[in-house]
mmCIF file of C-alpha atoms and ligand atoms in Angstrom:
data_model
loop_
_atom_site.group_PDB
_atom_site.id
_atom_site.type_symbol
_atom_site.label_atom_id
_atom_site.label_comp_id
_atom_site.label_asym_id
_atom_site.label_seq_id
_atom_site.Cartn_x
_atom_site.Cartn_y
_atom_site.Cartn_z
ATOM 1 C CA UNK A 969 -57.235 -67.093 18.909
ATOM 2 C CA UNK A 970 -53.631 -68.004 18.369
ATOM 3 C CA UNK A 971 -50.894 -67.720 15.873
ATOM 4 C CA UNK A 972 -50.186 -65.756 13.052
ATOM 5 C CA UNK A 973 -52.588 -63.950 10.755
ATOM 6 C CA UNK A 974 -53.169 -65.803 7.658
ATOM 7 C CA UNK A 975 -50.725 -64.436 4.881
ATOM 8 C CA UNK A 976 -52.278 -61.559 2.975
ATOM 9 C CA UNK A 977 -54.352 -60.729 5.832
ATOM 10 C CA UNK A 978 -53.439 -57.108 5.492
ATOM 11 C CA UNK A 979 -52.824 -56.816 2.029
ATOM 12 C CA UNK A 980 -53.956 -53.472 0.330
ATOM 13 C CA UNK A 981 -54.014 -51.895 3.581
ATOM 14 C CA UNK A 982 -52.204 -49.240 5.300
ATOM 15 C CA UNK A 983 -50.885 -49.396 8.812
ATOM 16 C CA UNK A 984 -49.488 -46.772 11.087
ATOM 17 C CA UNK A 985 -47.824 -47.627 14.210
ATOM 18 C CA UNK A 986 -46.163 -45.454 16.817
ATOM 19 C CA UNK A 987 -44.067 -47.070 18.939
ATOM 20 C CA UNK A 988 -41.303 -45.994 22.389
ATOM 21 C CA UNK A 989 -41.414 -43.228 24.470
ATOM 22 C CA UNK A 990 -41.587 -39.723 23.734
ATOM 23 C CA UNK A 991 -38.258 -37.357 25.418
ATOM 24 C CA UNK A 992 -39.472 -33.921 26.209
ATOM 25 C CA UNK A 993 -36.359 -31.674 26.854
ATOM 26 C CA UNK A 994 -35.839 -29.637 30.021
ATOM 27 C CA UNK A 995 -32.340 -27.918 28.975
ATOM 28 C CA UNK A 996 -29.993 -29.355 26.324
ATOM 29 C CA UNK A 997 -28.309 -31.725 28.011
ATOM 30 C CA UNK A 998 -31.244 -33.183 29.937
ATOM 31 C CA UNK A 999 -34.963 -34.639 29.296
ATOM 32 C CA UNK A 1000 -38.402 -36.226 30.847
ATOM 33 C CA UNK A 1001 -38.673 -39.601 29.674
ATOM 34 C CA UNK A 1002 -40.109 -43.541 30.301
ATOM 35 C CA UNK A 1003 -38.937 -46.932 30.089
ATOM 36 C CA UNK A 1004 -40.655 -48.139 27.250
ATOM 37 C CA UNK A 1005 -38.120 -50.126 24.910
ATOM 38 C CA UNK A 1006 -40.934 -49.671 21.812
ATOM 39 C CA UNK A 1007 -40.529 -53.529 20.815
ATOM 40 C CA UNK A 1008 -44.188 -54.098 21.540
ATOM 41 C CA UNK A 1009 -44.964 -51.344 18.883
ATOM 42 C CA UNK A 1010 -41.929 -52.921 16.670
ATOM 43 C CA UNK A 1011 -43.171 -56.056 16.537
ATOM 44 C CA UNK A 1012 -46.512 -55.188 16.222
ATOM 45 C CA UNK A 1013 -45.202 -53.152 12.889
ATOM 46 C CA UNK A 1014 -43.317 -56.237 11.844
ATOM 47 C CA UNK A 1015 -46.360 -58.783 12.115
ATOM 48 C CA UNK A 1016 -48.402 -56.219 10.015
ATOM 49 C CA UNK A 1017 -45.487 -55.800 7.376
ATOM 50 C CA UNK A 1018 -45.825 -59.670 7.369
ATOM 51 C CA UNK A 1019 -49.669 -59.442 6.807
ATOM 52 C CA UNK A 1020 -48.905 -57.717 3.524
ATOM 53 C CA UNK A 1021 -49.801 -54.516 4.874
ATOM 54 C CA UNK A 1022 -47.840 -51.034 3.654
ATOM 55 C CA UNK A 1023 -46.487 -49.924 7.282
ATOM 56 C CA UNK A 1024 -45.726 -46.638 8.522
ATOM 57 C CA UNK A 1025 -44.220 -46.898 11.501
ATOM 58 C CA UNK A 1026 -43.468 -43.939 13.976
ATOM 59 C CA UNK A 1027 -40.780 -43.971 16.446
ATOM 60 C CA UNK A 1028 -39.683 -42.238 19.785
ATOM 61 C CA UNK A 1029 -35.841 -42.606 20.291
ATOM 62 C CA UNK A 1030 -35.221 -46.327 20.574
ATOM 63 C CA UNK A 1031 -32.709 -48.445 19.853
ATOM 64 C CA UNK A 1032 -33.980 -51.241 17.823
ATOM 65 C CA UNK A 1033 -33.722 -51.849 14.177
ATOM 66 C CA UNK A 1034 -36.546 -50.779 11.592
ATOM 67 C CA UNK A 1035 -38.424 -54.027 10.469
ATOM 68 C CA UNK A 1036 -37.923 -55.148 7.042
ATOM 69 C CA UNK A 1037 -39.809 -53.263 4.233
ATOM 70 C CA UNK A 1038 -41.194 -51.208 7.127
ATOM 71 C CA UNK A 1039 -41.057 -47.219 6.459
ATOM 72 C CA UNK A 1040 -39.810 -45.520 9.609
ATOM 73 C CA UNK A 1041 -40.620 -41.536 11.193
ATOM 74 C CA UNK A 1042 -38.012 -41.046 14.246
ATOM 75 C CA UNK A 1043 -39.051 -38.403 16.262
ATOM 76 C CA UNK A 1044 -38.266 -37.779 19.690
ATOM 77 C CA UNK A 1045 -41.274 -34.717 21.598
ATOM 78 C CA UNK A 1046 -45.005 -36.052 21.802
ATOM 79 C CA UNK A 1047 -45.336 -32.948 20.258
ATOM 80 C CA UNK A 1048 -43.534 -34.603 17.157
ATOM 81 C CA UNK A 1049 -45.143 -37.765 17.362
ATOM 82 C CA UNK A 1050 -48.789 -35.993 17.062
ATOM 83 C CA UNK A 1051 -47.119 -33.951 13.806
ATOM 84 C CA UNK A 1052 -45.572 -37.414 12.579
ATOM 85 C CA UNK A 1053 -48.709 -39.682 12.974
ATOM 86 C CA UNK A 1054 -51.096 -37.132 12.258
ATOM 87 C CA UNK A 1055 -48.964 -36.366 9.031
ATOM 88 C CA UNK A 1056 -49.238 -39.601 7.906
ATOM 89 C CA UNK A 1057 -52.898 -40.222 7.183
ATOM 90 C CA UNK A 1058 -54.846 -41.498 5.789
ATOM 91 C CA UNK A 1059 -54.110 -45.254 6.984
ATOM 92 C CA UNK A 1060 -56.591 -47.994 7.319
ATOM 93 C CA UNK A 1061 -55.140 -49.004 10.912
ATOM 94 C CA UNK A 1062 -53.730 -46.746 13.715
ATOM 95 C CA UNK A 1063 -51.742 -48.752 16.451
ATOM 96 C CA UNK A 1064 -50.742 -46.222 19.212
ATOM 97 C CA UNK A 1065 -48.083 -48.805 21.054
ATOM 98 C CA UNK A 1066 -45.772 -45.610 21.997
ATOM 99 C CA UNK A 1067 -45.632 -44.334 25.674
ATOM 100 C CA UNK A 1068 -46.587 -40.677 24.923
ATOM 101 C CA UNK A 1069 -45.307 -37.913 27.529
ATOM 102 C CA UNK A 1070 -48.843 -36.763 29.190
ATOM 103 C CA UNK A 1071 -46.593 -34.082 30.192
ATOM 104 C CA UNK A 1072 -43.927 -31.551 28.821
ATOM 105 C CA UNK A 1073 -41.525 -28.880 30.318
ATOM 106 C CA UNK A 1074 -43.450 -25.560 29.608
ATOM 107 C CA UNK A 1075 -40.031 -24.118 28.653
ATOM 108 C CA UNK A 1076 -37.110 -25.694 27.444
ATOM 109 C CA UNK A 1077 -34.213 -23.611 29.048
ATOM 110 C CA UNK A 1078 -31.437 -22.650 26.234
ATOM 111 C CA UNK A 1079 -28.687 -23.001 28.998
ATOM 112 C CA UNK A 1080 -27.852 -25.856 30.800
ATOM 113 C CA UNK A 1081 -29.947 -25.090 34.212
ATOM 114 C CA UNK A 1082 -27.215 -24.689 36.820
ATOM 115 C CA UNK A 1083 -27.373 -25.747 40.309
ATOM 116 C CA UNK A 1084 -28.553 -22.474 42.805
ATOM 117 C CA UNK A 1085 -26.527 -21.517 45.794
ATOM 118 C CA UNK A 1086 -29.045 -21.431 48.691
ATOM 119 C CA UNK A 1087 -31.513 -23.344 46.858
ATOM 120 C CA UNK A 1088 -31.814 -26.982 47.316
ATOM 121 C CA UNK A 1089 -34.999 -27.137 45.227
ATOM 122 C CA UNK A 1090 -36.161 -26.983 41.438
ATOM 123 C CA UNK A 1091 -39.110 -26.428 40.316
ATOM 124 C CA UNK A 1092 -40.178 -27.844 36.586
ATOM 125 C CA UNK A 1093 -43.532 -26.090 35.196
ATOM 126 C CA UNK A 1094 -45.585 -29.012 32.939
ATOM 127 C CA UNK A 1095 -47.909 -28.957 30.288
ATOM 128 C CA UNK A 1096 -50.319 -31.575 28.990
ATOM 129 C CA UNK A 1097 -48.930 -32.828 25.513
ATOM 130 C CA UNK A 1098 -51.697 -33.638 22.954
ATOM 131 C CA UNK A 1099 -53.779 -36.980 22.989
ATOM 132 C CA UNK A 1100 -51.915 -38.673 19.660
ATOM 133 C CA UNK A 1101 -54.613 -41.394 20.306
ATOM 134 C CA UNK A 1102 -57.653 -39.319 20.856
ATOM 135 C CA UNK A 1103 -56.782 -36.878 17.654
ATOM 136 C CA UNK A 1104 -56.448 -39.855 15.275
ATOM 137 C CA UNK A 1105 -59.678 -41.395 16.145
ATOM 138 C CA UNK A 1106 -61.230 -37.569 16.368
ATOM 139 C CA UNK A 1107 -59.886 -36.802 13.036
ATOM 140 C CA UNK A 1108 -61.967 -36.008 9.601
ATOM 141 C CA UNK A 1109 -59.123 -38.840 7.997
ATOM 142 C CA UNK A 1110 -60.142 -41.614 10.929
ATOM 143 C CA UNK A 1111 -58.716 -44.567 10.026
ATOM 144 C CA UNK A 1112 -61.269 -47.802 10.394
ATOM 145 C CA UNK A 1113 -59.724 -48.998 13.284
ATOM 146 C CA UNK A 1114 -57.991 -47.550 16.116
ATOM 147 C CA UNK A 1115 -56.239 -49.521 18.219
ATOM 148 C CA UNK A 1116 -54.887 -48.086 21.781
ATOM 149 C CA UNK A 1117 -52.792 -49.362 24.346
ATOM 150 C CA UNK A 1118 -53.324 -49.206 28.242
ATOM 151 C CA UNK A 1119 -50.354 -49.586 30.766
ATOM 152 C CA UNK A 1120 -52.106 -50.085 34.140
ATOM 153 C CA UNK A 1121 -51.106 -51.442 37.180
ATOM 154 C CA UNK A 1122 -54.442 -52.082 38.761
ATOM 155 C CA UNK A 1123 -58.378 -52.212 37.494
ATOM 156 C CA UNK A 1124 -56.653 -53.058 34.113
ATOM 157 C CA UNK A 1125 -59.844 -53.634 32.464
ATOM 158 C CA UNK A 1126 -61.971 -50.651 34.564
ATOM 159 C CA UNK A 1127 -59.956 -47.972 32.643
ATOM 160 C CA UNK A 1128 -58.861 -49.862 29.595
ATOM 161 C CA UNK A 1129 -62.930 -50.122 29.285
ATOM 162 C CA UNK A 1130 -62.871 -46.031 30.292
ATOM 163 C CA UNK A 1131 -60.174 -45.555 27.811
ATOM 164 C CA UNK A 1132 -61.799 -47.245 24.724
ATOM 165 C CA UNK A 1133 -65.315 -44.448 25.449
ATOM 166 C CA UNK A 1134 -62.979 -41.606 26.166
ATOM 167 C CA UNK A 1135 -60.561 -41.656 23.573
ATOM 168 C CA UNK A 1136 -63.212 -43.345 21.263
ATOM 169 C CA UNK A 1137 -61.384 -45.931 19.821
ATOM 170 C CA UNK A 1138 -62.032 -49.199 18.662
ATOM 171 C CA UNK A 1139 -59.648 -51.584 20.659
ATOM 172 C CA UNK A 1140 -57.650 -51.174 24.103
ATOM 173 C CA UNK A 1141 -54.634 -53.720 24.372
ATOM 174 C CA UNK A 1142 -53.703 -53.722 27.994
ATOM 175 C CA UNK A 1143 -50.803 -55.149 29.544
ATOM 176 C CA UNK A 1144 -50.071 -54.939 33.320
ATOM 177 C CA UNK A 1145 -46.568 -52.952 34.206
ATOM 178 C CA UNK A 1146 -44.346 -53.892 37.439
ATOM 179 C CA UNK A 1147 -46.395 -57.171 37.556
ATOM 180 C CA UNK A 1148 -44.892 -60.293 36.915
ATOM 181 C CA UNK A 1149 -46.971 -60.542 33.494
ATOM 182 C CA UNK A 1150 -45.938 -57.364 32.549
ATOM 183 C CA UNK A 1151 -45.104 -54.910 30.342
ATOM 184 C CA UNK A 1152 -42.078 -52.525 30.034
ATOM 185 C CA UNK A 1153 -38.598 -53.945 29.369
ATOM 186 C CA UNK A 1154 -39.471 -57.423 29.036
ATOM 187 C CA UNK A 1155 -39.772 -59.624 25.865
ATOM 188 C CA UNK A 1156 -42.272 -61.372 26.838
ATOM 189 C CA UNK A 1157 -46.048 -59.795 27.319
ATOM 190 C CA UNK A 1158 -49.272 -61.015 27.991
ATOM 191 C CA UNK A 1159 -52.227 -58.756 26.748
ATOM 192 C CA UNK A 1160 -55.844 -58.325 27.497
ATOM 193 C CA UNK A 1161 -57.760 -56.774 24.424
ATOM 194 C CA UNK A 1162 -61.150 -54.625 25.122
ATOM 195 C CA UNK A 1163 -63.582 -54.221 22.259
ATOM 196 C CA UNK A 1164 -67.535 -53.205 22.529
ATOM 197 C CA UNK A 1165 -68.726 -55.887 23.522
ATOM 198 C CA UNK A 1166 -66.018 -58.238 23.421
ATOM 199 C CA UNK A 1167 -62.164 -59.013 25.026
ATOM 200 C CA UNK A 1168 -59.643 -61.763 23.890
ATOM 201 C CA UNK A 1169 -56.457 -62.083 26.185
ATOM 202 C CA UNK A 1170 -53.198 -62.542 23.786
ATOM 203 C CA UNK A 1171 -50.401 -64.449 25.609
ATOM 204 C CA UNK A 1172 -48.403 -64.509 27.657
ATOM 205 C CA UNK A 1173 -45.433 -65.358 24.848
ATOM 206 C CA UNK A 1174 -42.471 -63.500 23.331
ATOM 207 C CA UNK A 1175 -43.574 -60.097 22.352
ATOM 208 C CA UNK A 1176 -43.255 -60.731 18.413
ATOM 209 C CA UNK A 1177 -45.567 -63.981 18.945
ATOM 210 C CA UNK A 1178 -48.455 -61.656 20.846
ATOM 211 C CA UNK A 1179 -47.897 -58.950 18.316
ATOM 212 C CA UNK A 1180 -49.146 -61.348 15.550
ATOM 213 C CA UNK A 1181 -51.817 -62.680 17.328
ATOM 214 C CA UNK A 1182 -52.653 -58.664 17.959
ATOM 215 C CA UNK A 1183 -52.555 -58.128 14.193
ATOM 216 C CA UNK A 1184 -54.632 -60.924 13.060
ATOM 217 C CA UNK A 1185 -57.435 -60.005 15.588
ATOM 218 C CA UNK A 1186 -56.887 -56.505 13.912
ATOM 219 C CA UNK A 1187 -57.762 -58.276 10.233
ATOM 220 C CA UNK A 1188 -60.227 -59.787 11.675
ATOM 221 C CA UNK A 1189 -62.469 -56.748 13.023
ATOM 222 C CA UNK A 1190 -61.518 -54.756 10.336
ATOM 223 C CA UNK A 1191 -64.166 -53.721 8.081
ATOM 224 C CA UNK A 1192 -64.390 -55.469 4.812
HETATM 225 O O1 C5P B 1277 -54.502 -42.324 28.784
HETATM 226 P P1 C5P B 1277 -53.264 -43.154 28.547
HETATM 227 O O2 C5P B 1277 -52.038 -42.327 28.347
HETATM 228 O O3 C5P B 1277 -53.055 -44.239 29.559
HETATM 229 O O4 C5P B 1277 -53.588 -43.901 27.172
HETATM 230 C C1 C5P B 1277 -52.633 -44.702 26.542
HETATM 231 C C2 C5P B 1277 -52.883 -44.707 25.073
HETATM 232 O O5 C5P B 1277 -53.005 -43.356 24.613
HETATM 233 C C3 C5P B 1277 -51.731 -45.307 24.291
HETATM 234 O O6 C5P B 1277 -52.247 -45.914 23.125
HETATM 235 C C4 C5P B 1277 -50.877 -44.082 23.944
HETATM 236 O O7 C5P B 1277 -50.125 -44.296 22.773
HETATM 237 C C5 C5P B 1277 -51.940 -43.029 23.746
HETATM 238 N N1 C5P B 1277 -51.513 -41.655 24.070
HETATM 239 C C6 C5P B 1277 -51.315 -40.750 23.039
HETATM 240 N N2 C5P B 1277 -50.938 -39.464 23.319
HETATM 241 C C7 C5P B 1277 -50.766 -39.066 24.592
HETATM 242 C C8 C5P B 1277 -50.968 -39.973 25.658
HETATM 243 C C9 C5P B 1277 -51.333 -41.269 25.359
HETATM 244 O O8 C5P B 1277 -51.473 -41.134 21.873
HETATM 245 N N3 C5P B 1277 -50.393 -37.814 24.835
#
C-alpha cells in the first residue's frame, strides 16, 4: 500500500493519538526523560485530521505545533498521559505513538537534591508507570482498533509480535532506533506493521508521508 487514505476515509470517526515522551520529575529543577521529538505521533494526528476524522490528540512536552483542526491535551508525567487518554474515551481509534516513561521517581523531592559531601553516589528509587497502551485496549470503552508502537533495536518483529498478544492490541508499528532506518529524531521513518495474521512495511519516506500510509491501513482494518 502507498499514499494517502482516500478523502473521507475517517469521516464520522474519532481518533486519539498520544504522541512525545513523558518527563517524570526527580526535584523541581530536574526530570527522567527520552528523545522522542513526537512528530511520528503528530503526523500521524495530522493524516487522520485529513481523513475527516475528529482528532484528539495527546501530547508529552514537545515542541511542535498542534495540527490544524486537531484538539490538543499537553501533559507532561505518564501518569498524566494515562489520566489524559484514558479521559478521553470513547474514540473509535487509539494510536499510542508517545514514548511513555516505563519508569518514575518514587518520590519527587520538594528541594532541589543537593550534592552530599562524602558521597559521590545517588541513588534514584523507580516505579513502573501504568501501561497507557495496555489500559486502553483492557478498558470497558475499547476503542475498535488499537494501534501500538514498538521501538526496538533488535528481533523487531519477535517482540513487536509479543507486544501485539501482551498488550492485546490490534496493530504494532515498529520502527528500528539507532539504526540507519530509524526512528527517534529523524524525519524520515520506515515502519514495519504487525497484525494477526498479517504485516505491511510503510516506508522508508518523510515521517508525514508514512503517517498517511499508517492511517489509511488504519481505515482499512477498521470495522465497518
Ligand atoms: O512495551 P513498550 O513500552 O515497548 O511498548 C510500546 C508501546 O506501549 C507504545 O505504543 C507506547 O505508547 C505504549 N506504552 C504505554 N504506556 C507505557 C509504556 C508504553 O502506553 N507505560
Amino acid at each position: 500500500m502507498s499514499g494517502a487514505p482516500a478523502a473521507g476515509a475517517l469521516a464520522g470517526k474519532r481518533v486519539l493519538v498520544s504522541a512525545g515522551p513523558t518527563f517524570e520529575d526527580i526535584d523541581p529543577v530536574r526530570f527522567v526523560g527520552n528523545r522522542s521529538s513526537g512528530k511520528m505521533g503528530f503526523a500521524v494526528a495530522e493524516a487522520a485530521r485529513e481523513a475527516g476524522a475528529e482528532v484528539v490528540l495527546v501530547a508529552g512536552p514537545v515542541h511542535l505545533d498542534t495540527p490544524a483542526g486537531v484538539a490538543r491535551i499537553d501533559v507532561r508525567s505518564a501518569a498524566q498521559m494515562h489520566a489524559a487518554v484514558l479521559g478521553a474515551l470513547p474514540a473509535d481509534v487509539y494510536v499510542g505513538a508517545a514514548a511513555v516513561a516505563d519508569f518514575t521517581p518514587r518520590r519527587v523531592s520538594e528541594h532541589k537534591i543537593k550534592k552530599t559531601a562524602g558521597s559521590d553516589t545517588l541513588v534514584l528509587e523507580l516505579v513502573r508507570t501504568p501501561d497507557v497502551l495496555a489500559d486502553v485496549a483492557a478498558h470497558p470503552r475499547r476503542p475498535a482498533l488499537v494501534v501500538g508502537f514498538a521501538a526496538e533495536t533488535h528481533e523487531v518483529e519477535h517482540y513487536a509480535r509479543g507486544k501485539l498478544a501482551a498488550k492485546r492490541v490490534d496493530l504494532i508499528a515498529a520502527n528500528l532506533v539507532g539504526g540507519a532506518e530509524g526512528g527517534f529524531e529523524r524525519d524520515d521513518n520506515t515502519l514495519a506493521v504487525y497484525w494477526h495474521g498479517g504485516e505491511q512495511r510503510l516506508g522508508p519516506a518523510p515521517k508525514r508521508e508514512v503517517a498517511a500510509q499508517l492511517v489509511a491501513l488504519i481505515a482499512g482494518r477498521l470495522p465497518a
